[in-house]
Tab-separated table of C-alpha atoms in Angstrom:
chain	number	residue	atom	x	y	z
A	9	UNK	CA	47.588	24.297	-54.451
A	10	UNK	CA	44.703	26.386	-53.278
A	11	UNK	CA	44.360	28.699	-50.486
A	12	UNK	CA	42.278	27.474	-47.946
A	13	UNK	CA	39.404	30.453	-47.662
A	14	UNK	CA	38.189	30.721	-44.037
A	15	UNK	CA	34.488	29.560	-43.716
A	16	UNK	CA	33.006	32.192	-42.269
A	17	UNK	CA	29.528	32.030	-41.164
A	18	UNK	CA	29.825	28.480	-40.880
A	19	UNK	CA	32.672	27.603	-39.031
A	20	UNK	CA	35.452	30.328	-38.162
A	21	UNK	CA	36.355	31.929	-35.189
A	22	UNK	CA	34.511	34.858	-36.030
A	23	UNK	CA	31.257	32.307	-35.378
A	24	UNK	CA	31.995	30.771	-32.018
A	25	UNK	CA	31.448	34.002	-29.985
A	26	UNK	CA	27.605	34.197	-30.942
A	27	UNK	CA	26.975	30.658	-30.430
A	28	UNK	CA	28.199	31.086	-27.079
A	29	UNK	CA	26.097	33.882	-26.223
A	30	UNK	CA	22.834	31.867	-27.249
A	31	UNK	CA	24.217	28.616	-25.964
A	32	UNK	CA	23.705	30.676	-22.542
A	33	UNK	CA	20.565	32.428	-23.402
A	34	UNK	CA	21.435	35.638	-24.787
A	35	UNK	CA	19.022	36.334	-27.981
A	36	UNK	CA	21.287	36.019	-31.257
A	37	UNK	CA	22.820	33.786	-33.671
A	38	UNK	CA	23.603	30.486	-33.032
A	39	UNK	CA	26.033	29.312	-36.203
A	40	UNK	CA	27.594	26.898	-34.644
A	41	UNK	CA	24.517	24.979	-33.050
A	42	UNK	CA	25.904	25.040	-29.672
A	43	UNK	CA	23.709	23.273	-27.140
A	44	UNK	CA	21.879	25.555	-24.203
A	45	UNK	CA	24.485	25.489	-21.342
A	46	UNK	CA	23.592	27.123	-17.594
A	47	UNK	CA	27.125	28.225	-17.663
A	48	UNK	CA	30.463	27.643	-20.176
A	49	UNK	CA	33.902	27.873	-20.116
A	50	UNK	CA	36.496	28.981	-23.386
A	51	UNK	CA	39.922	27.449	-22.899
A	52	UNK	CA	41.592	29.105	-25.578
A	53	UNK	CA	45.244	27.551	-26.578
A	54	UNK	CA	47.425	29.509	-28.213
A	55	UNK	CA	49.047	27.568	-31.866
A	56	UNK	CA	46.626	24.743	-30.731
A	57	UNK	CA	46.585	23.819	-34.449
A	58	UNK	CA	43.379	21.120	-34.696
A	59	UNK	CA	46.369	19.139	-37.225
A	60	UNK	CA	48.940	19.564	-34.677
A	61	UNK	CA	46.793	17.832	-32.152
A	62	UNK	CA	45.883	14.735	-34.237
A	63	UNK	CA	49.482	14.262	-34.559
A	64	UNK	CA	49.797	13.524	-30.599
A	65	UNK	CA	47.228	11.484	-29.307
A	66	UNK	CA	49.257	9.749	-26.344
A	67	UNK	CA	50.528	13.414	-25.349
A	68	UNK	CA	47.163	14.878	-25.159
A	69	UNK	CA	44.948	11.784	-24.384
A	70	UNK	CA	41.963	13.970	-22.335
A	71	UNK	CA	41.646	16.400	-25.347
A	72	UNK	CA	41.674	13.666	-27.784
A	73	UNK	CA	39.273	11.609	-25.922
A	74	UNK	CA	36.136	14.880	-26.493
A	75	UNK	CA	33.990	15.232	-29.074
A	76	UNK	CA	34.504	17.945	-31.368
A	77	UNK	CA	34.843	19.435	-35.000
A	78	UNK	CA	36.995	21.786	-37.065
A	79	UNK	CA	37.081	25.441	-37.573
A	80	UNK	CA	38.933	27.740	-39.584
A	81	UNK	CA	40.693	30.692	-38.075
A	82	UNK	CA	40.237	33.367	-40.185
A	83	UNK	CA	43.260	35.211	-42.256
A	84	UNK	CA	45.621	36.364	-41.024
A	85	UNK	CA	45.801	33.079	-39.162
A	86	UNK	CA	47.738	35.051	-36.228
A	87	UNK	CA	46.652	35.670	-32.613
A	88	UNK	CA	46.007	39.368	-33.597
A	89	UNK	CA	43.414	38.901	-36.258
A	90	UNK	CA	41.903	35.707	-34.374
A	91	UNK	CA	41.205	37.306	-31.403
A	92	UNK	CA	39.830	40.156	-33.022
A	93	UNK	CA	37.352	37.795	-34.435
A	94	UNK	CA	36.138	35.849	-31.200
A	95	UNK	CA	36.195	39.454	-29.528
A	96	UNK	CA	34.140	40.968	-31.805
A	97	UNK	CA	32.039	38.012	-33.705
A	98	UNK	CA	32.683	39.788	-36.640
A	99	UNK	CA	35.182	38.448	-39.567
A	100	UNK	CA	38.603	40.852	-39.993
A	101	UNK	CA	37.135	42.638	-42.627
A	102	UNK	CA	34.775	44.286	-40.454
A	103	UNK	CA	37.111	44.322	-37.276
A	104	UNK	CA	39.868	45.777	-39.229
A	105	UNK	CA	42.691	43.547	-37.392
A	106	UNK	CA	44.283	42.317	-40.045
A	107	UNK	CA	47.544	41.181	-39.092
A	108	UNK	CA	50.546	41.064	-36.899
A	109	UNK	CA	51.332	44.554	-38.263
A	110	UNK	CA	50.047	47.123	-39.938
A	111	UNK	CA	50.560	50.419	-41.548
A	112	UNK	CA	49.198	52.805	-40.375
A	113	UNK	CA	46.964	54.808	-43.100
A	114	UNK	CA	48.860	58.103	-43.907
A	115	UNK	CA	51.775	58.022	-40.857
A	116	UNK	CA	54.294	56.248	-42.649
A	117	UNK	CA	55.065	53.511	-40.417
A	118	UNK	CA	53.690	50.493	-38.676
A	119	UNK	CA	51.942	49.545	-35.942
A	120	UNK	CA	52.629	46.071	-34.208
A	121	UNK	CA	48.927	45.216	-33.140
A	122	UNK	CA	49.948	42.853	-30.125
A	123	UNK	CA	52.386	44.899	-28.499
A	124	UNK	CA	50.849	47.865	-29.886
A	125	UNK	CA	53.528	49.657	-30.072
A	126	UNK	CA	54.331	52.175	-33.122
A	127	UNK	CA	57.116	54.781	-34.077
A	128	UNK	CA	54.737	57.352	-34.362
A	129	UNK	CA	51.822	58.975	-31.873
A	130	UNK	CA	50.373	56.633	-29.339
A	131	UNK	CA	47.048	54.650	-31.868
A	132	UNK	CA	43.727	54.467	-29.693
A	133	UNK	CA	42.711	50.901	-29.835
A	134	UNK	CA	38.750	52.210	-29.580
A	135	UNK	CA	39.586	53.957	-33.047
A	136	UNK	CA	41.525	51.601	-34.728
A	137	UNK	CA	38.584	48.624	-33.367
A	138	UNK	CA	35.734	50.785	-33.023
A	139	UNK	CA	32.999	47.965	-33.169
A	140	UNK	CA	31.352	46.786	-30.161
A	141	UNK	CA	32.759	43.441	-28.055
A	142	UNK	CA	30.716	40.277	-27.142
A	143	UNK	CA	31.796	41.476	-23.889
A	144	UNK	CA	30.188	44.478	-23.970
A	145	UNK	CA	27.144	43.474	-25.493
A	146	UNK	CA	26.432	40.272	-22.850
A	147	UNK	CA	27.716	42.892	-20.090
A	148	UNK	CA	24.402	44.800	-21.625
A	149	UNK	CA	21.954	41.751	-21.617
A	150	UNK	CA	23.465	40.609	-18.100
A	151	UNK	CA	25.715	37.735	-18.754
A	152	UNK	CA	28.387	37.536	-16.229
A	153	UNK	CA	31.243	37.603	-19.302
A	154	UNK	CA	34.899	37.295	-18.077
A	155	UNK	CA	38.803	36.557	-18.785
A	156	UNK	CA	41.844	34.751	-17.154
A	157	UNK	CA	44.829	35.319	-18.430
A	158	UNK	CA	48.408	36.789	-18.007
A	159	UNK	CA	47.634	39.828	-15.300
A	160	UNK	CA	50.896	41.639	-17.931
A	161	UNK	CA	48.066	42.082	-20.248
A	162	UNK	CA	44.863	43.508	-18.546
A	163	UNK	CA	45.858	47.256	-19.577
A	164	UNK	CA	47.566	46.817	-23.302
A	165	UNK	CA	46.194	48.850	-25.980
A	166	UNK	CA	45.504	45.009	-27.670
A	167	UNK	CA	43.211	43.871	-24.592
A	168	UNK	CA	41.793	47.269	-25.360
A	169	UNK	CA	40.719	46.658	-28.758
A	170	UNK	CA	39.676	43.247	-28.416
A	171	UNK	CA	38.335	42.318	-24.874
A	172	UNK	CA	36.736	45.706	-24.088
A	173	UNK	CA	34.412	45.383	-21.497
A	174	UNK	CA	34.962	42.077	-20.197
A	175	UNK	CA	35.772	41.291	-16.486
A	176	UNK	CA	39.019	40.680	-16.199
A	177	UNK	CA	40.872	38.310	-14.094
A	178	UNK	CA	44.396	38.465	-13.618
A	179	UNK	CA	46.301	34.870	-13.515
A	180	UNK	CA	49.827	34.210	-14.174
A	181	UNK	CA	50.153	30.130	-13.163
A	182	UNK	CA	48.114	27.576	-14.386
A	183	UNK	CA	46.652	27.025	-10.654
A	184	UNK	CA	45.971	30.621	-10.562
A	185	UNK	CA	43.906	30.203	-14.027
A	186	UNK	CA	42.422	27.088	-12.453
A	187	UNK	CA	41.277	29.118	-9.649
A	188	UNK	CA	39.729	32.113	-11.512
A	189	UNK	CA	38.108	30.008	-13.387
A	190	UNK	CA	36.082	28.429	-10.471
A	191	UNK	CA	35.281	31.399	-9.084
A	192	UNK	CA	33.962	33.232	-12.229
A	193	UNK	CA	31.535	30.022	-12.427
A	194	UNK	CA	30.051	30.712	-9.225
A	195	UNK	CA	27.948	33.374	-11.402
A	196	UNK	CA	24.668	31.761	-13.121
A	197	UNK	CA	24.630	32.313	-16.376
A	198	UNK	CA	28.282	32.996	-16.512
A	199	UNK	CA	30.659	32.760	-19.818
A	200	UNK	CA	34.444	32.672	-18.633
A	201	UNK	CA	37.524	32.621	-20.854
A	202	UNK	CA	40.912	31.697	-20.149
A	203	UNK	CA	43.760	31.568	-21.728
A	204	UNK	CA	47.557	29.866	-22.123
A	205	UNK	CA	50.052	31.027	-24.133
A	206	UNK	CA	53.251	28.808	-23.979
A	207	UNK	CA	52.401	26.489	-26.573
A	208	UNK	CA	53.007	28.848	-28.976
A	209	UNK	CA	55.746	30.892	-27.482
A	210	UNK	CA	57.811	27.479	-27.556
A	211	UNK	CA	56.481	26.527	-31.077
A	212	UNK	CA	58.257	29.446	-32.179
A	213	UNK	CA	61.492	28.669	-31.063
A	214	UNK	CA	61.648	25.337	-30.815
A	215	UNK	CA	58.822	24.119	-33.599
A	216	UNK	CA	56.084	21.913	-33.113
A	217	UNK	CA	56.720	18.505	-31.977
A	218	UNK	CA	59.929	18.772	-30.536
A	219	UNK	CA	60.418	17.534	-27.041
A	220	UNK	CA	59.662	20.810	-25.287
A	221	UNK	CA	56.340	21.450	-27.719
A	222	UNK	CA	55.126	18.191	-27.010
A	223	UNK	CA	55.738	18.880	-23.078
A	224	UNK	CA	53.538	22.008	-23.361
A	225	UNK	CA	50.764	19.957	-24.999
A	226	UNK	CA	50.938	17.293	-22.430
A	227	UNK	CA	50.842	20.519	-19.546
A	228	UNK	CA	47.906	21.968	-21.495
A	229	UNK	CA	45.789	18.573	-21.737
A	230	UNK	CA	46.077	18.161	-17.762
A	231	UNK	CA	45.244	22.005	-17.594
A	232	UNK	CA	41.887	21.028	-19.627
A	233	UNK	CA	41.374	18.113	-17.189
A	234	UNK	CA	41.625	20.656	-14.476
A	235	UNK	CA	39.415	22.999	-15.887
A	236	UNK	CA	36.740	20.291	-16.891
A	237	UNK	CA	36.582	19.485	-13.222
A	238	UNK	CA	35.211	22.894	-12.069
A	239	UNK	CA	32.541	22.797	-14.252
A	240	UNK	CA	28.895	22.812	-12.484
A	241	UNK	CA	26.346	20.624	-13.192
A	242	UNK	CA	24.610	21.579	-16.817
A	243	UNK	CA	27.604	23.791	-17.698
A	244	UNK	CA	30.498	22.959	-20.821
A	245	UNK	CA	33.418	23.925	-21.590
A	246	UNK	CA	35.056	24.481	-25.340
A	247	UNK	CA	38.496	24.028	-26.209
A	248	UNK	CA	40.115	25.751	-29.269
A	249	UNK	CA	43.202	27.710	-30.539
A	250	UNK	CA	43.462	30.828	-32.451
A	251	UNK	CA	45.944	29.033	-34.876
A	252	UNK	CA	48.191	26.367	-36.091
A	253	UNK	CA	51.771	26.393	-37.074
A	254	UNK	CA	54.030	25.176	-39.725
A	255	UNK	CA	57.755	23.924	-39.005
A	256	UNK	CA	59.716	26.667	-41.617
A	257	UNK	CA	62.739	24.706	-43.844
A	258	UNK	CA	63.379	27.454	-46.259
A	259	UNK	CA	63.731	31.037	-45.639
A	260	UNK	CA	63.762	34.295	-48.218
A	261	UNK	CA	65.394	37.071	-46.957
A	262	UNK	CA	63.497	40.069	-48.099
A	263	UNK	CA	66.908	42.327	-46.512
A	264	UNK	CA	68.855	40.014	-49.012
A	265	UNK	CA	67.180	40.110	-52.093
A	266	UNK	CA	67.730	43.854	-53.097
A	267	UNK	CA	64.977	43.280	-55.704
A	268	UNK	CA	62.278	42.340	-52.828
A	269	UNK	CA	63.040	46.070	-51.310
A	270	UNK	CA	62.939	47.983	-54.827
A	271	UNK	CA	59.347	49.845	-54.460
A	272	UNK	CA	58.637	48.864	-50.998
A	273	UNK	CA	57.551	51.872	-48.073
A	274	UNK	CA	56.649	49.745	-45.565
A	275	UNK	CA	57.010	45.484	-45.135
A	276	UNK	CA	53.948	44.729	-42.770
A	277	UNK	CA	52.883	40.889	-41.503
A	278	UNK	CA	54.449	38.676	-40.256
A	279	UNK	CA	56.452	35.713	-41.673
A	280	UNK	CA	53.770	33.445	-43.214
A	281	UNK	CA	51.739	36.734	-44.440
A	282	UNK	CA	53.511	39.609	-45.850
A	283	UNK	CA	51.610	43.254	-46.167
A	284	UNK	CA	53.924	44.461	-48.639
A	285	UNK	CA	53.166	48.720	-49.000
A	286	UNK	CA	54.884	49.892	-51.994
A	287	UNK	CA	55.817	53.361	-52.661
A	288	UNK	CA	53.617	55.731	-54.250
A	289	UNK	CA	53.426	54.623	-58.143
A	290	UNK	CA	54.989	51.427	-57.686
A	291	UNK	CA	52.212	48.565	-56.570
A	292	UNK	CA	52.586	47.000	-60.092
A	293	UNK	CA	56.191	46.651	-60.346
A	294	UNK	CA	56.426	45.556	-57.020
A	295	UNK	CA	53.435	42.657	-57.479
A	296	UNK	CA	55.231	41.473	-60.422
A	297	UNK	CA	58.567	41.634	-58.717
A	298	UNK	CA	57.506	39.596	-55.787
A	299	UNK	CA	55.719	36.922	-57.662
A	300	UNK	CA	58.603	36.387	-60.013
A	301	UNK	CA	60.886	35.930	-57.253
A	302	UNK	CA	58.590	33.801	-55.326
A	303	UNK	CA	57.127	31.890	-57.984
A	304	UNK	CA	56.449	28.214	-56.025
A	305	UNK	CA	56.674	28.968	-53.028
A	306	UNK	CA	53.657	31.448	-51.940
A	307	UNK	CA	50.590	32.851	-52.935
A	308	UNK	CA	51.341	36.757	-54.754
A	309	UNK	CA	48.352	38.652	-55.133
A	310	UNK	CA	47.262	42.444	-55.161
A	311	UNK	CA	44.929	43.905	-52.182
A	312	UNK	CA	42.451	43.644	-54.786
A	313	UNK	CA	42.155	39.678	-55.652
A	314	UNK	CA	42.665	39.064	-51.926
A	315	UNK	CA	39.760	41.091	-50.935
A	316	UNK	CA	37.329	40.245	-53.838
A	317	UNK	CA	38.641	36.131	-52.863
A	318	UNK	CA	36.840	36.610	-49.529
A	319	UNK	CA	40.396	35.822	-47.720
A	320	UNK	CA	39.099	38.474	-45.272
A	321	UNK	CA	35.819	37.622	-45.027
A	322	UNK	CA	32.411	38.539	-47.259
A	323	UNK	CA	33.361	42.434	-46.839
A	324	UNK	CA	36.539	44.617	-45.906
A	325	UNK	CA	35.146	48.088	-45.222
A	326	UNK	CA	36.472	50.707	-46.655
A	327	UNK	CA	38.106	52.634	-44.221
A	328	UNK	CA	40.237	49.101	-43.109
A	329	UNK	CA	41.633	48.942	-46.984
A	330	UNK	CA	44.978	51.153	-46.684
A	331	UNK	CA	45.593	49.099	-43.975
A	332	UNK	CA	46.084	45.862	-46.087
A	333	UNK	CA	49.479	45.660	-48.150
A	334	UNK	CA	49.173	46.355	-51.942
A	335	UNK	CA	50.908	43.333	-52.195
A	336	UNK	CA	50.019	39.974	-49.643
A	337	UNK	CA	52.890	37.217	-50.105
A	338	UNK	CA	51.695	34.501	-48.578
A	339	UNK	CA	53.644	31.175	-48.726
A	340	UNK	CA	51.998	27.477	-49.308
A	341	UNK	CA	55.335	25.655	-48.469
A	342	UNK	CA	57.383	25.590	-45.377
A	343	UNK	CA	59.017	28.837	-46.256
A	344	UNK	CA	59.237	32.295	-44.521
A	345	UNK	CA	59.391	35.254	-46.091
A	346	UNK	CA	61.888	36.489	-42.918
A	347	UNK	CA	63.751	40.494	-42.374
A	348	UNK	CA	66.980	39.590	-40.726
A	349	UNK	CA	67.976	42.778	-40.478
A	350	UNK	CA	64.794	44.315	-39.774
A	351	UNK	CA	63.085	41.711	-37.552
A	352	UNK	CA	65.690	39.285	-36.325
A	353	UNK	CA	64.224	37.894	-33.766
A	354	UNK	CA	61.074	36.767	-35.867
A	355	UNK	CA	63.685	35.595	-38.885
A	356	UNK	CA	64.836	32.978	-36.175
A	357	UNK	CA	61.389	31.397	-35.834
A	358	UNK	CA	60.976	27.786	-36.406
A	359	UNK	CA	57.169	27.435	-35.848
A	360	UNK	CA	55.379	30.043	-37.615
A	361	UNK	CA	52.102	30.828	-38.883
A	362	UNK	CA	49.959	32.907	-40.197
A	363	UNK	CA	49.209	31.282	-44.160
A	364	UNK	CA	45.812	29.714	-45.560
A	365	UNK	CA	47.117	26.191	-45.457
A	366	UNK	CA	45.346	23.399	-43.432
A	367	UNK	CA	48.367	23.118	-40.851
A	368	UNK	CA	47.669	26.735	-39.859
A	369	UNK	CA	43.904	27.288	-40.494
A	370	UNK	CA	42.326	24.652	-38.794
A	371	UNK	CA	41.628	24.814	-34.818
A	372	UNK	CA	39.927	21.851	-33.484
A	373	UNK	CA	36.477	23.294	-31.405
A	374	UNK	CA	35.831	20.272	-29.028
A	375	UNK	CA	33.489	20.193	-26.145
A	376	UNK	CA	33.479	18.703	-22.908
A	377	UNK	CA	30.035	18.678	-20.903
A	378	UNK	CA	29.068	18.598	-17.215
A	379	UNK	CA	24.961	17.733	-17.747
């Protein structure tokens, strides 16, 4: 099996932002070939996988009644590196998100990008993603450019890196959401986001397709009902997800396998994508170690091949490289590479994601038009 390499520039994540822009008149790139729009909507869904919604049609009828296509998330395929990508238009390699967490060059430990939290000294999140939003650049062309989501997450050090310079609109209920939304499209010219996270908070513990996943779906396709019913004349709204998910059925314990700690600092990622740092001196060993042991089951290679393989995009720059493991373990089964000890609340996961398979790279981009 193959990993599946993002398509950036032609259909990932990192491409939808810029379409956007131009689909409501600012000047730019248009990858995507989005049609001119007086005003559009972004109803992001959270594990929204495109394959996870195929599965349901009678759950989700309105979403799988709209016209759409297929885009790849990017790697990591995690909400971190995702968002990064629509927030920035840029692939991870030049946003420098690259995962659920990373080390941080020279300090020793990690930093967990959406919680942003770390061990160490508070991290800056307009150092560690220095380039410039969408939001900030259609805030300087005057586009009316705003969020709804969570109001939990207006001041985190994540919404920080990612959404600086948007207009942000505090809503916790889906009416709430509903509501923002309608207002924000009283603005011509406006571009609104908004956002709903359960779907993939109960993917995680409960996996995808069980009765309380499929429950979420069915909330989420009367949410986009909702939402399609504010739109004003000659305005459209596009649905999509950040990720997909896999159902795990194996786990490898990296805290019970002594030989998957032998040479490691740091273990960075998440379940589905492991940034393995290995002590100074011991990045062979600890390559050769990990692909022995997971021979089968994931995809071993050094920061190296996975740069120079374009899994984060055409270029990383140079300053994002210590950030990436010297060793990515990325599995192409239903396997987790899980810390009990370390992380064992994550370990307990069902739904996870994060890997360059189809299940978890593909987010459906459909459209639903009020012309």
């Amino acid at each position: 099996m193959k990993p599946l390499i993002p398509a950036y520039g032609a259909s990932s994540l990192a491409d939808l932002s810029s379409s956007l822009l131009a689909a409501v008149g600012m000047e730019g790139d248009n990858p995507l070939g989005l049609a001119p729009a007086e005003r559009v909507v972004l109803f992001l869904v959270d594990g929204m996988g495109a394959e996870l919604l195929r599965a349901h049609p009678r759950t989700a009828p309105f979403l799988s009644a709209q016209p759409g296509r297929v885009l790849t998330a990017g790697f990591p395929a995690t909400t971190v590196t995702s968002l990064g990508s629509l927030g920035t238009g840029v692939p991870p390699g030049e946003h420098g998100m690259l995962g659920y967490q990373l080390a941080v060059p020279g300090a020793g430990y990690l930093l967990n990008c959406l919680r942003w939290t770390a061990p160490g000294p508070p991290v800056d999140p307009d150092l560690w993603q220095p380039a410039p939003t969408v939001y900030e650049r259609a805030t300087a062309a005057g586009i009316p450019i705003s969020y709804v989501g969570p109001a939990k997450f207006e001041t985190s050090g994540f919404n920080r890196a990612v959404y600086r310079g948007v207009g942000f609109v505090g809503a916790d209920t889906v009416d709430e959401r509903i509501e923002g939304v309608r207002r924000a499209l009283a603005e011509p010219r406006a571009h609104v986001s908004v956002y709903y996270g359960d779907l993939d908070s109960t993917g995680h513990v409960e996996g995808w397709g069980t009765e309380p996943w499929l429950a979420q779906l069915a909330l989420v396709d009367l949410m986009a009902e909702r939402l399609a019913e504010t739109l004003p004349p000659g305005s459209a709204m596009y649905v999509t997800a950040d990720h997909g998910m896999v159902n795990v059925t194996e786990r490898v314990d990296v805290d019970a396998v002594p030989a998957l700690r032998e040479g490691v600092a740091l273990l960075g990622g998440e379940t589905r994508v492991r940034h393995v740092y290995a002590a100074p001196g011991a990045a062979d060993a600890v390559l050769d170690i990990w692909r022995d042991i997971l021979a089968g089951t994931a995809w071993v290679v050094s920061r190296e091949e996975a740069v120079e393989s374009g899994w984060f995009g055409p270029r990383v720059r140079p300053e994002w490289l210590p950030r990436i493991g010297d060793v990515l373990a990325v599995p192409y089964t239903d396997c987790a590479i899980v810390a009990s000890v370390a992380e064992p609340i994550e370990s307990s996961f069902i739904g996870c994601h994060g890997a360059l398979t189809p299940a978890e790279q593909y987010v459906p981009l459909l459209e639903v038009s009020a012309r």
